[in-house]
CSV table of C-alpha atoms and ligand atoms in Angstrom, one decimal:
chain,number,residue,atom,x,y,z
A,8,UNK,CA,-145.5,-53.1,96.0
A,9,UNK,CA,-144.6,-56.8,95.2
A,10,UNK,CA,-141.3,-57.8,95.8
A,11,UNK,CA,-139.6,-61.0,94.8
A,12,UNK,CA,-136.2,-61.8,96.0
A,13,UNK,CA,-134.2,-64.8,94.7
A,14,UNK,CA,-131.6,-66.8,97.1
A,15,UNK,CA,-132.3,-66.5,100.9
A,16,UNK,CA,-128.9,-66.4,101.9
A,17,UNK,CA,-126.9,-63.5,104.0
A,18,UNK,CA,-128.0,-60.9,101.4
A,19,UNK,CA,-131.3,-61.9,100.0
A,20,UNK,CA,-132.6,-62.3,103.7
A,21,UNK,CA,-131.6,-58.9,104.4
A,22,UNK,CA,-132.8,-57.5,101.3
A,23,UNK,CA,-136.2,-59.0,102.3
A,24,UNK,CA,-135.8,-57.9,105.9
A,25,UNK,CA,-135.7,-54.1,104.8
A,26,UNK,CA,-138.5,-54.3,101.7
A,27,UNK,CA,-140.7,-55.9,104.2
A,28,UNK,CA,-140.2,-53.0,107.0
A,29,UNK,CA,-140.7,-50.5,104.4
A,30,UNK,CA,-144.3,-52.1,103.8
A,31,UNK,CA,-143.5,-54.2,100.3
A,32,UNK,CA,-145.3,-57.8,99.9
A,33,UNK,CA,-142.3,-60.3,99.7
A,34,UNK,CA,-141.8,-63.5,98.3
A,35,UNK,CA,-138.2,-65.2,99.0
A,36,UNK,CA,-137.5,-67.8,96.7
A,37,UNK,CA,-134.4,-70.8,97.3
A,38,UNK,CA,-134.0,-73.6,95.5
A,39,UNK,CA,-132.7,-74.9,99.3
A,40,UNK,CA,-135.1,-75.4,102.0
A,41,UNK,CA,-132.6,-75.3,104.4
A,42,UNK,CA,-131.3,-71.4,103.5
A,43,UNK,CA,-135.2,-70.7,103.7
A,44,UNK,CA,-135.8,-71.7,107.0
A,45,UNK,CA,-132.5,-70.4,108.5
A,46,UNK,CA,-133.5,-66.8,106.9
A,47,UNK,CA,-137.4,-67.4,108.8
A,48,UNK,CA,-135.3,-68.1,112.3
A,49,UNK,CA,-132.4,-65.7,111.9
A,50,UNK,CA,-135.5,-63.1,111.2
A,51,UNK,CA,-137.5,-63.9,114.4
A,52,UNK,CA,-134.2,-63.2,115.8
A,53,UNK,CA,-133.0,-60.2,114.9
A,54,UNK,CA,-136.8,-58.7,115.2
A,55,UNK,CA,-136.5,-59.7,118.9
A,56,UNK,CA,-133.3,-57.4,119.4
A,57,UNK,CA,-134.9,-55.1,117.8
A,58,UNK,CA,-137.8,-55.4,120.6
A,59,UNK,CA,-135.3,-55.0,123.8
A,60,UNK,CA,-133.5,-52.3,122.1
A,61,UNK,CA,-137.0,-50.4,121.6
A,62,UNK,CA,-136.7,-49.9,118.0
A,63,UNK,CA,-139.8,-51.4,117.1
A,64,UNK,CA,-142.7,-53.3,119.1
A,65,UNK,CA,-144.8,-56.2,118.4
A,66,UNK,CA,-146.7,-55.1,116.1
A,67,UNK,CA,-144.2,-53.6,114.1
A,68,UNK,CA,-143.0,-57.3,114.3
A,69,UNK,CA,-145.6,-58.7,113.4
A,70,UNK,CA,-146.5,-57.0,110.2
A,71,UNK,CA,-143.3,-57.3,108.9
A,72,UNK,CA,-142.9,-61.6,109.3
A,73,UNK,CA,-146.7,-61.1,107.7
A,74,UNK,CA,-145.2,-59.3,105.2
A,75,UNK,CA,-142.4,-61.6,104.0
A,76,UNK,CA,-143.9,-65.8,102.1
A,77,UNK,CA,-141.2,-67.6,101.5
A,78,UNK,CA,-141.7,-69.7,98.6
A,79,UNK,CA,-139.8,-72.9,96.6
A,80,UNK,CA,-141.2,-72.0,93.4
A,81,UNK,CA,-139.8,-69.8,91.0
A,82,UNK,CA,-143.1,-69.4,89.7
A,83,UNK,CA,-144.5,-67.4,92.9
A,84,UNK,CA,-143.1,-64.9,91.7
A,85,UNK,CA,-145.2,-64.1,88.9
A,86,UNK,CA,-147.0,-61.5,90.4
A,87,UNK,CA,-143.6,-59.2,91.3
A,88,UNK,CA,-143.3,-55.6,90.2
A,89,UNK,CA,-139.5,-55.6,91.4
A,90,UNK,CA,-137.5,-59.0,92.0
A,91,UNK,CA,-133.6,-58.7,93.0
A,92,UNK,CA,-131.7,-61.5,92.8
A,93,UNK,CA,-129.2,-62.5,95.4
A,94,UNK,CA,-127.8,-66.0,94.3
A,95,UNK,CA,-124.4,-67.6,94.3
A,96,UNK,CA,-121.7,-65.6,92.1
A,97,UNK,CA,-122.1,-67.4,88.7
A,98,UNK,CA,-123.0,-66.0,85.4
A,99,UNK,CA,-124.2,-69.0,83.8
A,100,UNK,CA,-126.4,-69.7,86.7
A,101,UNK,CA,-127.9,-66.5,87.0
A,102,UNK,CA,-128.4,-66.1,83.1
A,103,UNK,CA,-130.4,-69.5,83.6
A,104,UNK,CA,-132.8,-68.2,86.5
A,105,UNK,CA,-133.0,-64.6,84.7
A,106,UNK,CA,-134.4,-66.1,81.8
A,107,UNK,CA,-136.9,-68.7,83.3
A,108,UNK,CA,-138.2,-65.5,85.7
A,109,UNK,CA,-138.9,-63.1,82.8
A,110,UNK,CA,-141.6,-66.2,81.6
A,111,UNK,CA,-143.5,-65.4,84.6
A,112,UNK,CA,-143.4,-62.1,85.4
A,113,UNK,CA,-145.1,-58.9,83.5
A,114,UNK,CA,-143.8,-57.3,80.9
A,115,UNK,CA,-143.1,-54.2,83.5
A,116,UNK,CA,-141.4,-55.8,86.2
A,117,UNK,CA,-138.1,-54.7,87.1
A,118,UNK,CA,-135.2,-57.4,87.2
A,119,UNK,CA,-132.3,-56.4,89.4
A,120,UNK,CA,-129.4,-58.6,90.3
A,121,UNK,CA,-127.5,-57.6,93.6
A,122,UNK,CA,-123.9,-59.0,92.2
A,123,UNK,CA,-120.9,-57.5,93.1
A,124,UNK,CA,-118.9,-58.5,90.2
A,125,UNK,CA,-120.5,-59.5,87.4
A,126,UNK,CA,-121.2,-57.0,84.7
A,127,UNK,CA,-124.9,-56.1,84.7
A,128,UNK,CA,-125.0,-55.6,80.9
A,129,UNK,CA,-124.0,-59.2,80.6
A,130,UNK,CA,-126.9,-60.1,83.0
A,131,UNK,CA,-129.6,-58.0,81.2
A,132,UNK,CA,-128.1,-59.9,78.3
A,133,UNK,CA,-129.7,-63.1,78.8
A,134,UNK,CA,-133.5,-61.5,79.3
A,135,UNK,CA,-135.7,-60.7,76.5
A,136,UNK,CA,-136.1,-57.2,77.8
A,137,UNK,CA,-132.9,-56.3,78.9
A,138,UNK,CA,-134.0,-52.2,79.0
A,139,UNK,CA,-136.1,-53.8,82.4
A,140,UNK,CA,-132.3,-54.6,84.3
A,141,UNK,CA,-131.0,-53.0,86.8
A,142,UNK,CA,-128.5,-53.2,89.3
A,143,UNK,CA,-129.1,-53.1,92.8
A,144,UNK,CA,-126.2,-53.6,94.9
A,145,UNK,CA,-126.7,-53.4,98.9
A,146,UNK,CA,-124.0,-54.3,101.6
A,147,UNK,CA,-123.7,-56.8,104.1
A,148,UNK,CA,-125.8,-56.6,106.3
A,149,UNK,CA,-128.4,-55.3,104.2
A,150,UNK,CA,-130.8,-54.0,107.2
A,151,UNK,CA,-128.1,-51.5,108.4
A,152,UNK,CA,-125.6,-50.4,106.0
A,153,UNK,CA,-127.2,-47.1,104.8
A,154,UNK,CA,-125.7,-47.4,101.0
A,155,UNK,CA,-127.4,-48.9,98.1
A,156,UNK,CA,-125.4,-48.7,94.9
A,157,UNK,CA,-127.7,-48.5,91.8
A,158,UNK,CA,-126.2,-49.8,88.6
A,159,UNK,CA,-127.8,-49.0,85.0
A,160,UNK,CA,-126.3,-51.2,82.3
A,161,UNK,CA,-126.2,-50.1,79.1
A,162,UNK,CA,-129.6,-51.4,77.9
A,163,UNK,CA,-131.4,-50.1,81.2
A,164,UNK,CA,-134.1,-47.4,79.8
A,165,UNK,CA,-133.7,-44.5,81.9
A,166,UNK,CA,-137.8,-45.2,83.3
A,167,UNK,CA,-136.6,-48.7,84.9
A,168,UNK,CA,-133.1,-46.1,86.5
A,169,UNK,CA,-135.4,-43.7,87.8
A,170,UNK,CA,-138.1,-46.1,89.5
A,171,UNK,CA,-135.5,-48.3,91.1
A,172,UNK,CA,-133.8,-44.9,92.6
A,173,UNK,CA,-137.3,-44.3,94.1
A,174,UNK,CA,-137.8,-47.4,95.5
A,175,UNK,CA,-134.3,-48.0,96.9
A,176,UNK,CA,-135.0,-44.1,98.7
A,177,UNK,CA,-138.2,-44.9,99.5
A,178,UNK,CA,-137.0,-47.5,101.8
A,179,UNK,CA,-135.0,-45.4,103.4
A,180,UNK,CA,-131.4,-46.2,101.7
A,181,UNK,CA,-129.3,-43.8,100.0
A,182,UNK,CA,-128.6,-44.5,96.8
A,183,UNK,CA,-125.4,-43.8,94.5
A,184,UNK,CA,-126.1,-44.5,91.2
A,185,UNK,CA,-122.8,-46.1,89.7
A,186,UNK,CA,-121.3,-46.7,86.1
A,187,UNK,CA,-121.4,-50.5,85.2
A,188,UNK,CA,-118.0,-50.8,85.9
A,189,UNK,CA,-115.8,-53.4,87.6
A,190,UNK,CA,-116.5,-53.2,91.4
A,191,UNK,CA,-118.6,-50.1,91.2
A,192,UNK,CA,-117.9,-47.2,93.3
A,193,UNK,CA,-116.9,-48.9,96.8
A,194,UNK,CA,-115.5,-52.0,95.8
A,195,UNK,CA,-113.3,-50.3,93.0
A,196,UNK,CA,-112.6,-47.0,95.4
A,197,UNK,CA,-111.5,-48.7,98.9
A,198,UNK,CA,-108.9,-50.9,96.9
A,199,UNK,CA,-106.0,-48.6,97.9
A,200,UNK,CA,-107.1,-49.2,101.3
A,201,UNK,CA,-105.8,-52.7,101.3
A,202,UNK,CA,-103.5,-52.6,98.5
A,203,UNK,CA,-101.8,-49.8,99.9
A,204,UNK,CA,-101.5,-51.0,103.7
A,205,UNK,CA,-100.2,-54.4,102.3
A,206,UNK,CA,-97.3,-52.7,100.2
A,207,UNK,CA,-96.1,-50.6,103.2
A,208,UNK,CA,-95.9,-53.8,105.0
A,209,UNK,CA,-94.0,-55.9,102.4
A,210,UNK,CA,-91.6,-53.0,101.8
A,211,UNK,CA,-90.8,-53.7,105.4
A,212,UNK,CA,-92.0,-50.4,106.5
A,213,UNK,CA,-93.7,-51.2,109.7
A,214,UNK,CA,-95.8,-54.2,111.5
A,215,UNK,CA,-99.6,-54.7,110.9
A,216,UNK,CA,-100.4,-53.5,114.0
A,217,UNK,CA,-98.5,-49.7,113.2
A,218,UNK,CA,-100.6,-49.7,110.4
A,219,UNK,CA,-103.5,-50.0,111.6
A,220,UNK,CA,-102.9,-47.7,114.7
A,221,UNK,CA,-101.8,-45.0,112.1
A,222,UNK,CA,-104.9,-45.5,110.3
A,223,UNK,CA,-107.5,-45.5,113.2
A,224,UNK,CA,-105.6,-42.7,115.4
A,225,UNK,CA,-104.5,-40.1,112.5
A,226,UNK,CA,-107.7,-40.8,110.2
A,227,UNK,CA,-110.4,-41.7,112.1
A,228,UNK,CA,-110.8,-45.2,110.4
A,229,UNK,CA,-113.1,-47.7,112.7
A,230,UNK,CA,-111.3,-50.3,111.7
A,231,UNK,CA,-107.2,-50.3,110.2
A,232,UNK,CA,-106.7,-52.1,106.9
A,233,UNK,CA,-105.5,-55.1,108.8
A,234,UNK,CA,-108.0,-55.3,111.0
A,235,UNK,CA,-110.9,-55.0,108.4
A,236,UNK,CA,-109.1,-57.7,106.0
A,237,UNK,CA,-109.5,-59.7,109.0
A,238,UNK,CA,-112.9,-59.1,109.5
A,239,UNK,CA,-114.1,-59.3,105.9
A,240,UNK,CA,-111.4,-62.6,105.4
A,241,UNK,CA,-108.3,-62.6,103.6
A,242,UNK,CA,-110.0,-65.0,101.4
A,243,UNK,CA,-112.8,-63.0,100.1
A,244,UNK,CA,-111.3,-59.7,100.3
A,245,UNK,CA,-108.5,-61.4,98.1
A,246,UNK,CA,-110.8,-62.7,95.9
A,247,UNK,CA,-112.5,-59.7,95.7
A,248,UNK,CA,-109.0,-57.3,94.5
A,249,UNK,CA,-108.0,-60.2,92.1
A,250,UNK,CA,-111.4,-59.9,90.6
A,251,UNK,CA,-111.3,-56.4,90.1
A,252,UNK,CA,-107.4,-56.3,89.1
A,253,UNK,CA,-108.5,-58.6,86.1
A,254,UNK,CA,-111.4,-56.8,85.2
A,255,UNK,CA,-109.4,-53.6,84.9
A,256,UNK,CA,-107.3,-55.7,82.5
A,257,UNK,CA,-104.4,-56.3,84.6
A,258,UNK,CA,-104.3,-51.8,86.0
A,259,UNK,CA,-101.0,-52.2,88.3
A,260,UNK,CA,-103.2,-49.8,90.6
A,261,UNK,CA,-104.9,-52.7,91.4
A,262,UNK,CA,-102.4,-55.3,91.8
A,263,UNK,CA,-103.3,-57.9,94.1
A,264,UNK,CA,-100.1,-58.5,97.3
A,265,UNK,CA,-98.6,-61.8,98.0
A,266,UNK,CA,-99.0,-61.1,101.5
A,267,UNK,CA,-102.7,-61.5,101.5
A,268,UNK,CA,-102.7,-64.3,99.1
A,269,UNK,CA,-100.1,-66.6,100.9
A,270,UNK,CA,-102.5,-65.8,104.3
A,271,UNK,CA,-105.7,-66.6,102.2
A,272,UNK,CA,-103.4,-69.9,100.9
A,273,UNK,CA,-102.4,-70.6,104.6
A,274,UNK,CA,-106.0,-70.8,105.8
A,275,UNK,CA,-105.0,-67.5,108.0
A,276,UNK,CA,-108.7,-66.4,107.0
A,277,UNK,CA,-108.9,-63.8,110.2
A,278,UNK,CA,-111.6,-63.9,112.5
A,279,UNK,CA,-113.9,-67.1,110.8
A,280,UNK,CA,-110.7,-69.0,111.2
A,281,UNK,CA,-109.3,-67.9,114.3
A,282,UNK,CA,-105.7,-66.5,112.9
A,283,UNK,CA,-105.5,-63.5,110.1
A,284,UNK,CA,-103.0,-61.1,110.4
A,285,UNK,CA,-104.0,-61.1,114.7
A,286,UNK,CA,-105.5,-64.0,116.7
A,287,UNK,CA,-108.8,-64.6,117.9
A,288,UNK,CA,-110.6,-66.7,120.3
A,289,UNK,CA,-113.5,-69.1,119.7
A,290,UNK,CA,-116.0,-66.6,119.7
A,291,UNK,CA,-114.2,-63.9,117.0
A,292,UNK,CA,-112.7,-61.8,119.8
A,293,UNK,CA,-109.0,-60.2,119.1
A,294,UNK,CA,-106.2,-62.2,121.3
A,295,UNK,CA,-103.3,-61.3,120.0
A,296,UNK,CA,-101.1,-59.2,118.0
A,297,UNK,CA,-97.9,-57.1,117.3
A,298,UNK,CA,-97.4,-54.4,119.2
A,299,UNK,CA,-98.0,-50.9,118.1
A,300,UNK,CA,-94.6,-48.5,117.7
A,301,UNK,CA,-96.9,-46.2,119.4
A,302,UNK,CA,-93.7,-43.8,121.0
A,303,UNK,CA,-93.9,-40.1,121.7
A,304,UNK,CA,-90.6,-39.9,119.7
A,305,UNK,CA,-90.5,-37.8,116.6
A,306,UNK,CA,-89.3,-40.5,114.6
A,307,UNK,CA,-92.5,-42.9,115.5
A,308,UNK,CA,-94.5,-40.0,115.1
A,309,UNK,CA,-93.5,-39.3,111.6
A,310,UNK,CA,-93.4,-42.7,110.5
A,311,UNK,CA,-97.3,-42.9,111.2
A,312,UNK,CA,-98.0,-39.4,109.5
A,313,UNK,CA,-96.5,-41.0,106.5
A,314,UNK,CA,-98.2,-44.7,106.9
A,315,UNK,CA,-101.5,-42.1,107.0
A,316,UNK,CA,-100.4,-40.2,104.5
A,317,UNK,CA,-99.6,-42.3,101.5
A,318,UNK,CA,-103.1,-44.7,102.6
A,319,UNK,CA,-105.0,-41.5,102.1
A,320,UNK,CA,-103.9,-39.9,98.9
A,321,UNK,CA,-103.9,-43.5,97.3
A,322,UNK,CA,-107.6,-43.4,98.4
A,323,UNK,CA,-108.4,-39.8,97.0
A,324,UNK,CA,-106.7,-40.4,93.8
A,325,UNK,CA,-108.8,-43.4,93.3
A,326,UNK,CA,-111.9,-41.7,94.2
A,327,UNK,CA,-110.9,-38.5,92.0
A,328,UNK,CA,-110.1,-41.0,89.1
A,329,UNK,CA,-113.5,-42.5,89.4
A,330,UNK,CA,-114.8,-38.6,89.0
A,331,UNK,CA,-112.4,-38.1,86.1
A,332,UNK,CA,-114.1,-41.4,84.6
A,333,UNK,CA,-117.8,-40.5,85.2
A,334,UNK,CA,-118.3,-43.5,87.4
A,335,UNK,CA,-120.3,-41.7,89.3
A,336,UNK,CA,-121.5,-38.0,90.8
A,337,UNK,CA,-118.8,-36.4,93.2
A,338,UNK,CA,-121.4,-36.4,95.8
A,339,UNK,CA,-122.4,-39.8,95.4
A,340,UNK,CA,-118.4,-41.2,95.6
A,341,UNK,CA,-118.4,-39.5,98.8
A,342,UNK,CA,-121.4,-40.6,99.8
A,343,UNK,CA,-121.1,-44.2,98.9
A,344,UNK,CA,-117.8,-44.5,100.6
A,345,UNK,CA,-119.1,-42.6,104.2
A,346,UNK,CA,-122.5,-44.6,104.2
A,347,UNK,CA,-121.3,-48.2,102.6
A,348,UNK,CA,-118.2,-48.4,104.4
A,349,UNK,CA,-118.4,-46.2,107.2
A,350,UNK,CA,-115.3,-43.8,106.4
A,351,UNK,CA,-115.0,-41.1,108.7
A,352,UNK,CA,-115.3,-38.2,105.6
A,353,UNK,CA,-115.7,-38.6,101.9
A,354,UNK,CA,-112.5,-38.8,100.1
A,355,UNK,CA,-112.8,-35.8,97.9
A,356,UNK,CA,-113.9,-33.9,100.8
A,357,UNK,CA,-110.9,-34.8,102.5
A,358,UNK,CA,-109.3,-33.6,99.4
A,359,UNK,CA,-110.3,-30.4,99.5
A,360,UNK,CA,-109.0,-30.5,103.5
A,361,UNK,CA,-105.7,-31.2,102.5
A,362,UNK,CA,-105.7,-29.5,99.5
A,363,UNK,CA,-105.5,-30.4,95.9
A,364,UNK,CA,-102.1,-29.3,95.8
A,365,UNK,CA,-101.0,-31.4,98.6
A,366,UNK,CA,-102.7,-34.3,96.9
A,367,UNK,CA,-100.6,-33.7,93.4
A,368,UNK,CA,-97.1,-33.3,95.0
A,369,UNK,CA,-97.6,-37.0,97.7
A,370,UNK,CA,-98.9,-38.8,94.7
A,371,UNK,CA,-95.6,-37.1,92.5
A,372,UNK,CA,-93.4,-38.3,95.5
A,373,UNK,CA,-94.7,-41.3,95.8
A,374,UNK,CA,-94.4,-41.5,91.5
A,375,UNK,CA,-90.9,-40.4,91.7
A,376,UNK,CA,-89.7,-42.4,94.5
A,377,UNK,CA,-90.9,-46.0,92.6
A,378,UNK,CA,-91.7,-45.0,89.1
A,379,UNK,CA,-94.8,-47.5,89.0
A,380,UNK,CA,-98.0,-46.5,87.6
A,381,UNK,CA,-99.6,-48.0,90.6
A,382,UNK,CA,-98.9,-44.5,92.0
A,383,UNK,CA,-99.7,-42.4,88.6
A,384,UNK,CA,-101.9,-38.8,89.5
A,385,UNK,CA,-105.6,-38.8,88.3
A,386,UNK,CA,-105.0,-36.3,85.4
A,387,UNK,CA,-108.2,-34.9,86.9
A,388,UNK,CA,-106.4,-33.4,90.2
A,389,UNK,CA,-103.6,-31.8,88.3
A,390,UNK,CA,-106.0,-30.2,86.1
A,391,UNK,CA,-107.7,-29.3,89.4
A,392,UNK,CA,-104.7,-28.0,90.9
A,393,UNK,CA,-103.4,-26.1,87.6
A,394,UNK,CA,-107.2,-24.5,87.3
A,395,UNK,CA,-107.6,-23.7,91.4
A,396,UNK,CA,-110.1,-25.7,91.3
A,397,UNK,CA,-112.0,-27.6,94.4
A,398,UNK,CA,-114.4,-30.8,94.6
A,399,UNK,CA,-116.8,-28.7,96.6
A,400,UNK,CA,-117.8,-25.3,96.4
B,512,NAI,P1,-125.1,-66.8,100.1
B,512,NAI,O1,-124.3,-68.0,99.8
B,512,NAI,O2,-125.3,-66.4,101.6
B,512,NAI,O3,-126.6,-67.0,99.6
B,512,NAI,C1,-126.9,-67.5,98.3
B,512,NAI,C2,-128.3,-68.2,98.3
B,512,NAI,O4,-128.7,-68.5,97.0
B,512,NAI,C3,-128.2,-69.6,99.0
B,512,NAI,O5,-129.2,-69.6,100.0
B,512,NAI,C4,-128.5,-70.6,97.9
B,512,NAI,O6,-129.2,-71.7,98.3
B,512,NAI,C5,-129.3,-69.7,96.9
B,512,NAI,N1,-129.2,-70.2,95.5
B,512,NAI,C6,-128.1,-70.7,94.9
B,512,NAI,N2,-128.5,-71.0,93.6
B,512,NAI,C7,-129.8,-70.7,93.5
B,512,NAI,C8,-130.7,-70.8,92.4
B,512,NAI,N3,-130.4,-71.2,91.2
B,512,NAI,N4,-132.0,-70.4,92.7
B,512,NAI,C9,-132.4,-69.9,93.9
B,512,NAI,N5,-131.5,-69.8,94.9
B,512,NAI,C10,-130.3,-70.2,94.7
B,512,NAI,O7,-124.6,-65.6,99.2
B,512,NAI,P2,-124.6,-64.0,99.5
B,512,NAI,O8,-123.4,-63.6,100.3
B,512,NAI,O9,-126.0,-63.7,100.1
B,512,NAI,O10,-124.4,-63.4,98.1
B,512,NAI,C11,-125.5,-63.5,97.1
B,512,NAI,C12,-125.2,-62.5,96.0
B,512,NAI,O11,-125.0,-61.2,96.6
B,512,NAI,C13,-123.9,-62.7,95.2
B,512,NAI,O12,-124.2,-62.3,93.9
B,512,NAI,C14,-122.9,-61.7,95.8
B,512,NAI,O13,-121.9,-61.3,94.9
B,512,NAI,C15,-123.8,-60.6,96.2
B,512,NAI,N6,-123.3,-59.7,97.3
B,512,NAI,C16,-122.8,-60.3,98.5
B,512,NAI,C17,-122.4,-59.5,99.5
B,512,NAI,C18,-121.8,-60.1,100.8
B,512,NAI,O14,-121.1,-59.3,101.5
B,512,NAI,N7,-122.0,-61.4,101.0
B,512,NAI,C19,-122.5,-58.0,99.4
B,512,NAI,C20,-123.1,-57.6,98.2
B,512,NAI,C21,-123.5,-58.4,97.2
């Protein structure tokens, strides 16, 4: 198969990385020759570690550099049967590169766009054919996290859906196919995981730090909310919920926290710029930070069941309101949110564990307590919990 990927940045290289291990023919186009040759470098790189870690030999390393051109000319791509486009974050621009590609390439090759926020039906918009676009959404870094949303617009025919699906499996990815809907399933799903950390921390509940211990100790979380918004930086994360807050045309569930936008407006980036919400050194390593209530008492104990708690039913209520919305399959919200951002279970698993029931009277507690609709119950889990009902089984 003949792939074409557009923009050799952090995602289009990785894109190209994993068609070009899976045996595809790719061409990776930039309008910078710069990005191109830092994608060509960074690749001998990483297919070194791969070499002292065992995972592949020479050969294997060889083959895949021979499978990947990388090419200044739109124009190369002519002879693609799937092209994914992985530029900068503008409509405008991408409508202008969509259009020019479609005069090159067959009449059956699939266009796919690996945007995060941008509506696909307003991509497919701007091609000819818009029943041949698709999109294909990975996570960073492409080569190892295991999830690959798949999102059909509403002009996608269901032939361009299913052979995208194959591909995306074939190269060893699972795939959750997602409604074209503002952030998809993981960037619309794992809001409450930030939104909700930030509010317990402006209340004046606790310290970052608690949070995050409550989080990683009590849920099994890699990282805690802090932590991760340190990681990703406040500045794109932020961008990222203010996107999706306007696109859901202002939801309070999605409200965007002053915390994180004076931080992001302080230059307290996290890791990249040395201060977040903890301190780092030079090369990214954690310095400094509060530190964690962490006594035996009763009282500390509590106060991190409830941190835990409230995090954790804002995240299932948000995954079951996805369900309730036919964003996507109850398998593949759970799946998505395990395999694109490592979550210890899926969220309506973890429903089921606590029980629906449990799930209905926090998110009532939490209702009663603030009467916002931030903290409104999926009408799908008190049907649920009326009916008996489970996610599984
Ligand atoms: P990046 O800034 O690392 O790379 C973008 C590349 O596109 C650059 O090399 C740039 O030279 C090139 N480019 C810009 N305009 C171009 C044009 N007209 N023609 C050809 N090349 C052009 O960006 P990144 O992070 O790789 O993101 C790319 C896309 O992937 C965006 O749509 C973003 O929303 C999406 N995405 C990003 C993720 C991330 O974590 N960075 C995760 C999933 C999706």
């Amino acid at each position: 198969m003949n792939v074409g990927i557009i923009g050799g940045g952090t995602m289009g290289s990785g894109i190209a990385q994993v068609a070009a291990t899976s045996g595809c023919v790719v061409k990776l186009f930039d309008t910078n020759q710069a990005a191109l040759d830092k994608a060509e470098i960074s690749l001998e790189k990483i297919l070194n570690r791969l070499i002292e870690k065992g995972r592949i030999d020479t050969a294997d390393k060889n083959r895949i550099q021979n499978n990947i051109s990388y090419v200044d000319n739109l124009k190369d791509l002519a002879d693609s049967n799937l092209t994914i486009e992985a530029i900068i974050e503008n409509l405008d621009i991408k409508k202008k590169v969509f259009s020019e590609l479609e005069s090159y390439v067959s009449d059956d090759c699939i266009i796919a766009s690996n945007t995060s926020s941008l509506s696909i039906a307003s991509i497919a918009a701007s091609l000819n054919k818009p029943e041949r676009c698709v999109g294909i959404h990975f996570f960073n870094p492409a080569p190892l996290m295991k999830l690959v949303e798949v999102i059909p617009a509403i002009q996608t025919s269901k032939e361009v859906l299913d052979k995208s699906v194959k591909t995306i499996s074939d190269w060893k990815k699972v795939v959750a196919v997602a409604k074209d809907t503002p952030g998809f399933i993981v960037n619309r799903v794992a809001r409450p995981f930030y939104g909700e950390a930030l509010r317990i921390y402006e209340e004046g509940i606790t310290d970052f730090a608690t949070i995050d211990w409550s989080l990683k100790t009590l849920g099994g979380f890699r990282m805690g909310p802090f932590e991760l918004m340190d990681f990703i930086g406040n500045d794109v994360n932020y961008t990222v919920t203010e996107t999706v807050f306007a696109a859901f045309y202002f939801d309070p569930r999605y409200k965007p926290a002053f915390t994180q936008k004076r931080f992001s407006e302080a230059g307290y980036l996290g890791r990249k710029s040395g201060k977040g919400y903890y301190e780092y050194d030079d090369n990214g390593r954690f310095i400094q930070g509060d530190s964690v209530i962490q006594s035996e008492s009763e009282e500390s104990q509590q106060l991190a069941k409830s941190i835990f708690n409230r995090v954790l039913v804002m995240l299932i209520n948000e995954a079951a309101d996805a369900l309730f919305l036919n964003i996507a399959t109850a398998e593949d919200i759970d799946n998505a949110m395990t395999k694109g951002v490592n979550y210890p279970k899926g969220l309506l698993a973890w429903a089921d564990e606590k029980g629906i029931a449990w799930c209905v009277e926090k998110l009532d507690e939490l209702y009663n307590e603030y009467h916002e609709d931030r903290y409104r119950c999926s009408p799908l889990l008190r049907k649920m919990n009326r009916e008996n009902k489970t996610f599984f089984n």
